[in-house]
Each structure stands twice: as C-alpha cells, then as structure tokens.
Coordinates of C-alpha atoms (C1' of nucleotides) in Angstrom, one line a residue:
Chain A
M259 CA 11.1 12.3 -16.2
V260 CA 7.6 11.4 -17.6
D261 CA 6.8 10.6 -20.9
T262 CA 5.0 13.4 -22.3
T263 CA 4.3 11.5 -25.4
A264 CA 2.2 9.0 -23.3
D265 CA 0.7 11.9 -21.5
S266 CA -0.5 13.5 -25.0
D267 CA -2.0 10.3 -25.6
L268 CA -4.0 9.9 -22.5
L269 CA -5.5 13.4 -22.9
D270 CA -6.6 12.4 -26.4
L271 CA -8.7 9.8 -25.1
R272 CA -10.8 12.3 -22.7
K273 CA -14.4 12.8 -24.0
G274 CA -14.7 16.3 -22.9
R275 CA -13.4 18.5 -20.5
P276 CA -13.6 17.7 -16.9
A277 CA -13.9 20.1 -14.0
A278 CA -10.6 21.4 -12.0
G279 CA -9.7 18.5 -10.0
Q280 CA -12.0 15.8 -11.8
D281 CA -10.0 14.6 -14.5
P282 CA -9.3 11.0 -13.8
M283 CA -6.5 10.6 -16.1
K284 CA -4.8 13.3 -14.5
R285 CA -5.6 11.8 -11.2
A286 CA -3.9 8.6 -12.2
Q287 CA -0.9 10.4 -13.5
I288 CA -0.4 11.8 -10.2
I289 CA -1.0 8.8 -8.2
E290 CA 1.0 6.9 -10.3
G291 CA 4.0 9.5 -9.5
A292 CA 3.1 9.5 -5.9
R293 CA 3.2 5.6 -6.3
R294 CA 6.7 5.6 -7.3
V295 CA 8.2 7.9 -4.8
F296 CA 5.7 7.0 -1.7
I297 CA 6.3 3.2 -2.2
D298 CA 10.4 3.8 -2.6
K299 CA 11.3 6.5 0.1
G300 CA 8.3 5.9 2.7
F301 CA 5.6 8.4 3.5
E302 CA 8.1 11.0 5.9
A303 CA 10.9 11.0 3.1
A304 CA 8.8 11.3 0.3
S305 CA 8.6 15.2 -0.7
M306 CA 6.0 16.7 -2.7
N307 CA 8.3 18.1 -5.1
D308 CA 9.7 14.4 -5.6
I309 CA 6.2 13.6 -6.6
T310 CA 5.9 16.9 -8.9
R311 CA 8.9 15.7 -10.7
E312 CA 8.0 12.2 -11.1
A313 CA 4.5 12.4 -11.9
G314 CA 5.4 15.3 -14.4
V315 CA 2.8 17.3 -12.8
S316 CA 2.9 21.0 -11.6
K317 CA 2.6 20.9 -7.9
G318 CA -0.4 23.8 -8.0
T319 CA -2.3 21.0 -10.0
I320 CA -1.5 18.1 -7.4
Y321 CA -3.3 20.2 -4.6
V322 CA -6.1 21.0 -6.6
Y323 CA -6.7 17.2 -6.7
F324 CA -5.6 16.3 -3.3
E325 CA -5.9 18.4 -0.1
N326 CA -2.6 17.4 1.1
K327 CA 0.1 14.9 1.3
E328 CA -1.5 12.7 3.8
E329 CA -4.7 12.8 1.6
L330 CA -2.8 11.8 -1.4
F331 CA -1.1 9.1 0.2
E332 CA -4.2 7.7 1.5
A333 CA -5.9 7.9 -2.0
L334 CA -2.8 5.9 -3.2
I335 CA -3.0 3.2 -0.6
E336 CA -6.6 2.9 -1.4
E337 CA -6.1 1.9 -4.9
E338 CA -3.0 -0.2 -4.1
R339 CA -5.0 -2.3 -1.6
G340 CA -7.5 -2.7 -4.7
T341 CA -5.3 -4.1 -7.0
I342 CA -3.4 -6.4 -4.5
F343 CA -6.5 -7.9 -3.2
K344 CA -8.5 -7.9 -6.7
N345 CA -9.2 -11.2 -8.1
L346 CA -7.1 -13.1 -5.0
Y347 CA -10.1 -15.2 -3.5
E348 CA -11.9 -16.0 -6.9
V349 CA -10.3 -19.2 -6.6
L350 CA -12.7 -20.3 -3.9
D351 CA -15.6 -19.3 -5.7
H352 CA -16.0 -22.9 -7.2
F353 CA -14.4 -25.6 -5.3
D354 CA -14.5 -29.5 -6.5
D355 CA -11.5 -30.9 -5.0
L356 CA -10.7 -29.4 -1.5
R357 CA -7.0 -30.2 -1.5
K358 CA -6.5 -28.5 -4.9
T359 CA -8.5 -25.8 -3.9
L360 CA -6.7 -25.2 -0.9
V361 CA -3.2 -25.3 -2.8
K362 CA -4.4 -23.2 -5.5
F363 CA -5.7 -20.6 -3.1
G364 CA -2.7 -20.9 -1.1
M365 CA -0.6 -20.3 -3.8
A366 CA -2.3 -17.3 -5.2
L367 CA -2.2 -15.6 -1.7
S368 CA 1.3 -16.4 -1.1
V369 CA 2.4 -15.4 -4.3
K370 CA 1.0 -12.0 -4.4
I371 CA 1.4 -11.0 -0.6
T372 CA 5.2 -11.8 -1.0
S373 CA 5.7 -10.0 -4.3
A374 CA 8.2 -7.5 -4.3
R375 CA 5.9 -4.5 -4.9
V376 CA 3.4 -5.6 -2.6
I377 CA 5.9 -6.0 0.3
Q378 CA 7.0 -2.5 -0.7
A379 CA 3.5 -1.2 0.0
Q380 CA 3.0 -3.0 3.1
R381 CA 6.4 -1.8 4.2
T382 CA 4.9 1.6 3.4
V383 CA 1.7 0.9 5.4
V384 CA 3.3 -0.6 8.3
G385 CA 5.9 2.2 8.6
A386 CA 3.3 4.8 8.3
A387 CA 1.2 2.9 10.9
D388 CA 2.4 4.8 13.6
R389 CA 1.5 8.1 12.7
I390 CA -1.5 7.4 10.7
P391 CA -2.9 4.4 12.5
E392 CA -6.5 4.4 10.7
L393 CA -4.6 4.3 7.4
G394 CA -3.2 0.8 8.6
A395 CA -6.4 -0.5 10.0
R396 CA -8.4 0.5 7.0
F397 CA -5.8 -1.2 4.9
Y398 CA -6.1 -4.6 6.9
E399 CA -9.8 -4.3 7.3
R400 CA -10.7 -3.7 3.4
G401 CA -7.7 -6.3 2.3
P402 CA -6.6 -9.2 4.8
K403 CA -9.4 -9.0 6.6
R404 CA -12.0 -9.5 3.9
G405 CA -10.2 -12.1 2.5
H406 CA -10.2 -13.8 5.8
D407 CA -13.8 -13.3 5.8
R408 CA -14.4 -15.2 2.5
M409 CA -11.8 -17.9 3.7
M410 CA -14.3 -18.5 6.5
V411 CA -17.5 -19.0 4.5
F412 CA -15.2 -21.7 2.4
L413 CA -14.1 -23.3 5.3
N414 CA -17.7 -23.5 6.5
E415 CA -18.8 -24.9 3.3
A416 CA -16.2 -27.6 3.6
V417 CA -17.5 -28.2 6.9
S418 CA -21.0 -28.4 6.2
R419 CA -20.1 -30.9 3.2
G420 CA -18.4 -33.1 5.9
L421 CA -14.9 -32.6 4.4
L422 CA -13.2 -30.8 7.4
T423 CA -14.0 -30.9 11.0
I424 CA -13.3 -27.6 12.5
D425 CA -14.6 -26.2 15.9
D426 CA -13.2 -22.6 15.6
V427 CA -13.6 -21.6 11.8
D428 CA -12.1 -18.0 12.6
L429 CA -8.8 -19.3 14.1
A430 CA -8.7 -22.2 11.4
A431 CA -8.7 -19.6 8.7
Y432 CA -6.1 -17.5 10.4
Q433 CA -4.0 -20.9 10.9
F434 CA -4.2 -21.5 7.0
T435 CA -3.2 -18.5 5.8
E436 CA 0.0 -18.3 7.9
L437 CA 0.8 -21.8 7.2
C438 CA 0.7 -20.6 3.4
L439 CA 3.1 -18.1 4.2
A440 CA 5.1 -19.7 6.9
G441 CA 8.4 -17.8 7.4
L442 CA 8.3 -15.8 4.0
F443 CA 6.4 -13.0 4.8
R444 CA 8.3 -12.0 8.0
Q445 CA 11.8 -12.5 5.6
C446 CA 10.3 -10.7 2.8
I447 CA 9.1 -7.4 5.1
F448 CA 12.4 -7.2 6.9
S449 CA 14.0 -7.5 3.8
Y450 CA 16.1 -10.6 5.0
R451 CA 15.3 -11.9 1.6
T452 CA 16.1 -9.1 -1.0
K453 CA 14.0 -11.0 -3.7
A454 CA 10.6 -12.6 -3.5
P455 CA 10.6 -16.3 -3.0
S456 CA 10.7 -18.5 -6.1
Q457 CA 7.4 -20.4 -7.5
S458 CA 8.9 -23.6 -6.5
E459 CA 9.8 -22.6 -3.0
I460 CA 6.3 -21.1 -2.4
E461 CA 4.7 -24.2 -3.9
K462 CA 7.0 -26.4 -1.3
V463 CA 5.7 -24.0 1.7
V464 CA 2.0 -24.2 0.7
R465 CA 1.6 -27.9 -0.2
S466 CA 3.5 -28.5 3.4
G467 CA 1.1 -26.2 4.9
V468 CA -2.3 -27.7 3.1
D469 CA -0.8 -30.9 4.5
V470 CA -0.5 -29.8 7.8
F471 CA -3.8 -28.2 7.9
L472 CA -5.8 -31.4 6.7
K473 CA -4.0 -33.7 8.8
A474 CA -5.5 -31.5 11.5
Y475 CA -8.8 -30.8 10.2
G476 CA -9.5 -33.3 7.7
S477 CA -12.2 -35.4 8.2
E478 CA -12.5 -39.1 7.8
Q479 CA -14.9 -38.8 4.7
L480 CA -12.2 -36.2 3.0
F481 CA -9.5 -38.9 3.6
A482 CA -11.9 -41.7 2.2
E483 CA -12.3 -39.8 -0.9
E484 CA -8.6 -39.1 -1.4
R485 CA -8.1 -42.6 -1.1
A486 CA -10.6 -43.7 -3.4
S487 CA -9.5 -41.0 -6.2
Q488 CA -5.9 -42.4 -5.9
L489 CA -7.0 -45.8 -6.7
A490 CA -9.1 -44.7 -9.8
Chain B
M299 CA 12.0 16.7 30.1
V300 CA 14.7 14.6 31.6
D301 CA 14.8 13.6 35.1
T302 CA 17.8 15.4 36.2
T303 CA 17.8 13.9 39.7
A304 CA 18.3 10.4 38.4
D305 CA 20.8 12.0 35.9
S306 CA 23.2 12.9 38.8
D307 CA 22.4 9.9 40.5
L308 CA 23.8 7.9 37.6
L309 CA 26.7 10.0 37.4
D310 CA 27.4 9.5 41.0
L311 CA 27.9 6.0 40.3
R312 CA 30.7 6.4 38.0
K313 CA 33.9 5.1 38.9
G314 CA 36.2 7.3 37.2
R315 CA 35.9 9.9 34.6
P316 CA 35.4 8.0 31.0
A317 CA 36.9 9.5 27.9
A318 CA 34.9 11.5 25.7
G319 CA 32.0 9.8 24.1
Q320 CA 32.8 6.7 26.0
D321 CA 30.6 7.0 29.2
P322 CA 28.2 4.1 29.0
M323 CA 25.7 5.8 31.5
K324 CA 25.3 9.0 28.9
R325 CA 25.6 6.9 26.2
A326 CA 22.2 4.5 27.7
Q327 CA 20.9 8.0 28.4
I328 CA 20.9 9.0 24.8
I329 CA 20.0 6.1 23.6
E330 CA 16.7 6.0 25.8
G331 CA 15.9 9.4 24.5
A332 CA 16.3 8.0 21.3
R333 CA 14.4 5.1 21.8
R334 CA 11.3 7.3 23.0
V335 CA 11.2 9.7 19.6
F336 CA 12.5 7.0 17.2
I337 CA 9.9 4.3 18.0
D338 CA 6.8 6.8 18.3
K339 CA 7.8 8.7 15.1
G340 CA 9.9 6.6 12.7
F341 CA 13.0 7.5 11.5
E342 CA 12.5 9.8 9.1
A343 CA 10.1 11.9 11.2
A344 CA 12.3 12.0 14.1
S345 CA 14.8 14.7 14.5
M346 CA 17.8 14.9 16.0
N347 CA 16.5 18.1 18.2
D348 CA 13.6 15.7 19.5
I349 CA 16.2 13.4 20.7
T350 CA 18.3 16.1 22.1
R351 CA 15.3 17.6 23.9
E352 CA 14.2 13.7 25.0
A353 CA 17.4 12.6 26.0
G354 CA 18.4 15.8 27.9
V355 CA 21.6 15.8 26.2
S356 CA 23.1 18.6 24.1
K357 CA 23.1 18.0 20.8
G358 CA 27.0 18.4 20.2
T359 CA 27.4 15.5 22.9
I360 CA 25.3 13.4 21.1
Y361 CA 27.4 13.7 17.9
V362 CA 30.4 12.9 20.3
Y363 CA 29.0 9.4 21.0
F364 CA 27.6 8.7 17.7
E365 CA 28.6 10.1 14.2
N366 CA 24.9 10.6 12.7
K367 CA 21.5 10.1 13.0
E368 CA 21.8 6.6 11.2
E369 CA 24.2 5.2 13.5
L370 CA 22.4 6.3 16.6
F371 CA 19.4 4.7 14.9
E372 CA 21.3 1.5 14.1
A373 CA 22.6 1.5 17.9
L374 CA 19.1 1.8 19.3
I375 CA 17.5 -1.0 17.0
E376 CA 20.9 -3.2 18.1
E377 CA 19.9 -2.8 21.7
E378 CA 16.0 -3.2 21.2
R379 CA 16.7 -6.5 19.4
G380 CA 18.9 -7.8 22.3
T381 CA 16.1 -7.1 25.0
I382 CA 13.6 -8.4 22.8
F383 CA 15.1 -11.9 22.1
K384 CA 16.9 -12.3 25.4
N385 CA 15.9 -15.3 27.6
L386 CA 13.2 -15.9 25.0
Y387 CA 14.2 -19.3 24.0
E388 CA 15.2 -20.8 27.4
V389 CA 12.2 -22.5 27.8
L390 CA 13.4 -24.9 25.1
D391 CA 16.6 -25.7 27.1
H392 CA 15.0 -28.4 29.3
F393 CA 12.2 -30.1 28.2
D394 CA 9.9 -32.8 29.7
D395 CA 6.6 -33.0 28.2
L396 CA 6.4 -31.9 24.9
R397 CA 3.1 -30.2 24.3
K398 CA 3.7 -28.4 27.7
T399 CA 6.9 -27.3 26.4
L400 CA 5.6 -26.1 23.0
V401 CA 2.9 -24.3 24.7
K402 CA 5.1 -22.6 27.3
F403 CA 7.6 -21.6 24.4
G404 CA 4.9 -20.4 21.9
M405 CA 3.3 -18.5 25.1
A406 CA 6.3 -16.8 26.0
L407 CA 7.1 -16.2 21.9
S408 CA 3.4 -14.8 21.1
V409 CA 3.2 -12.6 24.1
K410 CA 6.7 -10.8 23.5
I411 CA 6.2 -10.5 19.5
T412 CA 2.8 -9.0 19.8
S413 CA 3.5 -6.7 22.7
A414 CA 3.1 -2.9 22.1
R415 CA 6.6 -2.1 22.4
V416 CA 8.0 -4.9 20.7
I417 CA 5.4 -4.2 17.8
Q418 CA 6.4 -0.7 17.6
A419 CA 10.0 -1.4 17.3
Q420 CA 9.1 -4.0 14.6
R421 CA 7.0 -1.2 12.8
T422 CA 10.1 1.2 12.9
V423 CA 12.5 -1.3 11.4
V424 CA 10.2 -2.3 8.7
G425 CA 9.5 1.3 7.9
A426 CA 13.2 1.8 7.6
A427 CA 13.9 -1.2 5.7
D428 CA 13.1 0.3 2.6
R429 CA 16.2 2.9 3.4
I430 CA 18.4 0.7 5.1
P431 CA 17.8 -2.9 4.1
E432 CA 20.8 -4.1 6.0
L433 CA 19.5 -3.0 9.1
G434 CA 16.1 -4.9 8.8
A435 CA 18.3 -7.9 7.4
R436 CA 20.5 -8.1 10.6
F437 CA 17.4 -7.5 12.6
Y438 CA 15.8 -10.4 11.4
E439 CA 19.1 -12.3 11.4
R440 CA 20.1 -11.8 14.9
G441 CA 16.7 -11.8 16.1
P442 CA 14.0 -14.1 14.6
K443 CA 16.6 -16.0 12.7
R444 CA 18.4 -17.1 15.8
G445 CA 15.1 -18.2 17.6
H446 CA 14.2 -20.3 14.3
D447 CA 17.8 -21.9 14.5
R448 CA 17.0 -22.7 18.1
M449 CA 13.6 -24.0 17.7
M450 CA 15.2 -26.6 14.8
V451 CA 17.3 -28.1 17.5
F452 CA 14.6 -28.4 19.6
L453 CA 12.8 -29.8 17.0
N454 CA 15.4 -32.6 16.0
E455 CA 15.7 -33.6 19.4
A456 CA 12.2 -34.5 19.7
V457 CA 12.4 -36.2 16.3
S458 CA 15.4 -38.1 17.8
R459 CA 13.3 -39.0 20.6
G460 CA 10.6 -40.3 18.2
L461 CA 8.1 -37.9 19.6
L462 CA 7.6 -36.2 16.4
T463 CA 7.8 -37.2 12.6
I464 CA 9.1 -34.3 10.6
D465 CA 10.8 -34.8 7.1
D466 CA 11.5 -31.0 6.6
V467 CA 12.3 -29.6 10.2
D468 CA 13.2 -26.2 8.7
L469 CA 10.0 -25.7 7.3
A470 CA 8.2 -27.0 10.4
A471 CA 9.9 -24.6 12.7
Y472 CA 8.4 -21.8 10.7
Q473 CA 4.8 -23.3 10.8
F474 CA 5.1 -23.8 14.2
T475 CA 5.9 -20.0 15.0
E476 CA 3.3 -18.8 12.6
L477 CA 0.8 -21.0 14.3
C478 CA 1.6 -19.4 17.5
L479 CA 0.9 -16.4 15.9
A480 CA -2.0 -16.7 13.7
G481 CA -3.5 -13.5 12.8
L482 CA -2.0 -11.6 15.9
F483 CA 1.0 -10.4 14.5
R484 CA -0.5 -9.2 11.1
Q485 CA -3.2 -7.4 12.9
C486 CA -1.0 -5.6 15.5
I487 CA 1.7 -4.6 12.9
F488 CA -1.1 -3.0 10.8
S489 CA -2.8 -1.5 13.9
Y490 CA -5.9 -3.0 13.0
R491 CA -5.5 -3.9 16.9
T492 CA -4.7 -0.9 19.0
K493 CA -3.8 -2.8 21.9
A494 CA -1.9 -6.2 22.6
P495 CA -3.9 -9.2 22.7
S496 CA -5.2 -10.3 26.0
Q497 CA -3.2 -13.3 27.7
S498 CA -6.3 -15.7 27.4
E499 CA -6.6 -14.8 23.8
I500 CA -3.0 -15.4 23.1
E501 CA -3.1 -18.6 25.1
K502 CA -6.3 -20.1 22.7
V503 CA -4.2 -19.4 19.5
V504 CA -1.3 -20.9 20.9
R505 CA -3.0 -24.1 22.3
S506 CA -5.0 -24.6 19.4
G507 CA -1.5 -24.0 17.2
V508 CA 0.2 -26.5 19.1
D509 CA -2.7 -29.1 18.6
V510 CA -2.6 -28.3 14.8
F511 CA 1.2 -28.9 14.9
L512 CA 1.0 -32.3 16.9
K513 CA -1.6 -33.4 15.0
A514 CA 0.5 -33.1 11.9
Y515 CA 3.8 -34.1 13.0
G516 CA 3.0 -35.8 16.5
S517 CA 4.3 -39.8 16.3
E518 CA 2.4 -42.8 17.4
Q519 CA 4.6 -42.9 20.4
L520 CA 3.9 -39.2 21.3
F521 CA 0.3 -40.2 21.2
A522 CA 0.6 -43.5 23.5
E523 CA 2.5 -41.5 26.0
E524 CA -0.1 -38.6 26.2
R525 CA -3.1 -41.3 26.7
A526 CA -1.1 -43.2 29.4
S527 CA -0.2 -39.9 31.4
Q528 CA -4.1 -39.2 30.9
L529 CA -5.0 -42.5 32.6
A530 CA -2.7 -42.1 35.4
Chain C
dA257 C1' -11.8 32.7 -33.9
dG258 C1' -13.0 34.1 -29.0
dG259 C1' -13.6 33.0 -24.5
dA260 C1' -13.5 30.2 -20.3
dA261 C1' -11.2 26.8 -17.7
dA262 C1' -7.4 24.2 -16.2
dT263 C1' -2.6 23.5 -15.9
dC264 C1' 1.8 25.2 -15.1
dG265 C1' 5.8 27.0 -13.3
dA266 C1' 8.1 29.4 -10.3
dA267 C1' 8.8 32.2 -6.6
dC268 C1' 7.8 32.6 -2.1
dC269 C1' 6.6 31.5 3.1
dG270 C1' 8.0 29.9 7.7
dA271 C1' 9.4 26.3 9.9
dG272 C1' 12.2 22.8 10.7
dT273 C1' 16.4 19.6 8.9
dG274 C1' 20.8 17.4 10.0
dG275 C1' 25.2 18.4 11.2
dT276 C1' 29.2 21.7 12.9
dT277 C1' 31.3 25.3 15.6
dC278 C1' 33.0 27.1 19.8
dG279 C1' 33.1 29.6 24.0
dA280 C1' 30.9 29.2 28.5
dA281 C1' 30.0 26.1 32.2
dT282 C1' 30.8 22.2 34.8
dT283 C1' 33.1 18.2 36.1
dA284 C1' 36.5 15.0 38.0
dT285 C1' 41.5 14.3 39.3
dT286 C1' 45.7 16.0 41.0
Chain D
dA57 C1' 42.9 25.5 44.9
dA58 C1' 44.7 24.5 40.0
dT59 C1' 44.2 22.1 36.2
dA60 C1' 42.6 19.2 32.3
dA61 C1' 38.6 17.5 29.8
dT62 C1' 34.0 16.6 28.9
dT63 C1' 29.7 18.7 28.4
dC64 C1' 26.4 22.4 27.8
dG65 C1' 23.9 25.6 24.9
dA66 C1' 23.0 28.3 21.3
dA67 C1' 23.9 30.3 17.6
dC68 C1' 24.9 29.1 12.8
dC69 C1' 25.0 26.6 7.8
dA70 C1' 22.9 25.4 3.6
dC71 C1' 19.0 23.0 2.6
dT72 C1' 14.4 21.0 2.4
dC73 C1' 10.0 20.7 3.7
dG74 C1' 4.9 21.2 2.8
dG75 C1' 1.8 24.3 1.4
dT76 C1' 0.2 28.8 -1.0
dT77 C1' 0.0 32.4 -4.7
dC78 C1' -0.4 34.1 -8.9
dG79 C1' 0.3 35.5 -13.4
dA80 C1' 1.4 33.2 -17.9
dT81 C1' 0.4 29.5 -20.9
dT82 C1' -1.8 25.8 -22.8
dT83 C1' -6.3 23.6 -23.7
dC84 C1' -10.8 22.6 -24.9
dC85 C1' -15.4 24.3 -26.0
dT86 C1' -18.6 27.1 -28.1

DNA sequence: AGGAAATCGAACCGAGTGGTTCGAATTATT
DNA sequence: AATAATTCGAACCACTCGGTTCGATTTCCT
C-alpha cells in the first residue's frame, strides 16, 4: 500500500503543473515503487502490476513516464548507481597521512559495497546482465570503473610524492580494492552471508588489506615517515 | 533441436531397463537441456517448455524425473558446481617451490572462475540468490568455501615450513584469492567484459598478485631460498 | 467557475506460464 | 510374439504476463 498522505504532500510542493510524463515527483514515486519490486524479485519475476500496486500509480501513468518495463528498470538502476557511488571517493580528495587515508577510503568502500541494499541492487544487475549486457556494462563503467580511475589518480599522486613504488598503477588499484573486500563481497552476493558484515569485521579486513598493500608498494620514505611519527 | 542419433546411441549403452525417472542417461539429457536454457535466460525467464524443446524430452517425462522447475534448477546448479571445482585444488597437493605453486594455483583458479561458462553459471546463481538464498549459500559453501579451506591448509603448511609468516591465515587465504582475480571477476560478472580475459592477461594479474602476497607474508627464509636458487 | 490536461482504474489483448493428465506409441524383457 | 512399463505428445488447466485502450475522475491554471 502507498501512503496517500505523503503523496498529496509531495504534490503540494509542485510549483506548476508539469507536462504529461514530466513530473519529477511522480517519476520518483514510480521509481521508488519499482525499486522495491525489482530489487527484491529481480527483473524477470517483477511484474508491472506489482510495481503499479507498490508505487500507488496507475499502470497507464507508468507507461506515460516509461516506454516499457526494461526502460523503467534501466532508469532505476541508473539512479541506484548514482546514490551508491555518490560521495564515495571524496575521502581521496585531500590526503595527509597515506595509511589513514587508505584505511578510511577502504572502509567507506567496503561498507558501501557490502551493505544489504547495495548487494541486492548488484544482484539484480548481475542477474539481468545476461539478458541486458549493456546495462551491466554501463553500471560497471559509471560506478566501479569511475572509482577505479579515481583511485589511480590517487595512487599516482602518492607515487609522485615518493610514498609508493608502483610499476603498474592500474593493477595496483584493482588489488587495493579487492584486498579491502577480501572474501566479503563474494560471500554477500552469493547470500552465503545473509547479513552485511559488521563494522568491526570490515575494519579488520581493511586494515589487513592496507597492511598488505603497503608492504608490497610502500616506499622506504613512507616507512621512514611512519617510524618518525611513531616516535613523536 | 536434439540429436536423436546420439540419443539412441546413449540408449544402446544401457544395461537394463531402469525404473521410471531413474535412467541416468535420460536424466543427464534433461539436465543438459536445462543447462542451456537456464544459463542463458536465468531462472525466471527460462520456461519448462523451452527446456522440453532443448532437451528433446517430453514435458511429462521431465516431471517424472524432477518434482518441479526449482528442483530441476537446483539439480543443474549442483552439477555445474561439481564440474567447476573438480580438479581445481589438486595443484596444492604437492608443492615444491612455493612461488611457482602459488602461481600455478592462482592461474588455474583465475582461468576457471573467469571462463565464459563459469561466469554465466555464477550469474544465474547470483540472480536466483534473491529468491532462493539457500541455493546461493549451498553453491558458495560447497564451491568457493571448500577451496578456501583447502587454501588455508596449504598456507598453514607453508607457515609451518617457515616459508610464510601469517597471523590470520583465514584472511590471508581470502586475500590471495582476491589478488589473483584483481578486477577480472567483477568486470566479467557485470558483463563489462564480454569475453573471458586472455591467458596472458590472467598471468600478469596472478604473477603480480603472488608478488604482493609474498612481499606481505613471505619469510626471510623464503627470500633467502629464492636468492640461492637464483644463483644456481 | 470553466476548461484543459494529467491521472486513474479497469477491462481487454494475445501470448505464455508451471503444472497435470491421459491415451498412443515405443521400448525392453519374458 | 506377448507383456509390462516408460516415454511421448498434445491438449488442457487456471493464471499471469507486458502492454494497450479509453472513458471517468481528479487536478491545476486561467
């Protein structure tokens, strides 16, 4: 059931009457319903009637806003992707202490990726990737790929500061990401874990991952600096 | 279409007439058809009629062998899992040179996991994991989990031989696996890559992964041995 | 208040769903 | 050749699917 009170509240906020299929409030309402249905049933099992019910919007209206089921799904995934990766990489914007920054970023990343909602979204995308490969590709490209690129910039910066010694930064960026997720992602996505890992567990994995990463790529200068700050 | 010639060949091999729903040949024939349909359409989108067509077996017969769609699917995944992880860990049974063994195992693992067929199977399982979580859990438990346990035994052996220094072997085993797949698995499963990575690309990733792993966990003894064999 | 427009709601379409049933055809054993 | 059993193949069930249509209703702007 939909909350009609909240619905009218939303409507009251509109400045003027939008053109057919152009009201962003209604659009959001539809997508929110679609989110609930698609995420917990997958693309195929989800029916437009379910979404109609869940969104509290008539079927006719949905088809004014979206061409068909697939387009609605893509719009949803597009939005999901946006909220997942938003503000995820800003930790990398200003770094002082390299190790701390890596841990902070690794934590943010790992917490996000293994959260119940994000795992479910990823499952849905993966499950649909067979039938709509472009969707999966676009999700990866505008999500994980973008983060990877950002990570490369960060690592290059660290290299040019003499803190890291890396010959293949591209590969190293992947390795860092994987180290921060060691085991967790796979367990979550196969629903071997039914709940998201705890904060402390993630911290353990990330700290160890950063240790491994820095033992492999940390420069003498970095270790010297760390020893110095240890004494102070 | 099914190859009826091959079919009768199969039938000719049978020793005696099996009980209804007990012929392993027919069962295999059904599962093979189910494999083609399920793998490339996913659980929901696949129809029993598709499978009927693809397997060249009448619908009534399928329902003699399997209770319903879900049970057929589970039987298929069970078999897939078996073939995927068979003979994967035997590389670890006798190790002489640690680095070489790790590379060999990492290669076998990475090649297998990122192969087109295995990726598709994993996508199907992941996609179905929302509706049938036990299936995903069982797949992980009897597949990746088992491999992880085997890897822990191996690492413990290496530790007791003084070649590695690891405080958390469980975590280290995960890290090793992830390092061998760095980036590849994620790209494949989201169909950002449409083809499996090349042998040489995998080798690059695995060699680097092993490097990182050994820099983090390799003991002085190991490095001394490696320097020695370098001279010889 | 009047009029234009967006939404609703429900019926409808053809196709396909998983699952069942049953007589006909095929098969292997005796 | 006769018999017993499995498989086939097709029809059938009640239901749902995505998608379309259209008149009734609600909504907002003038």
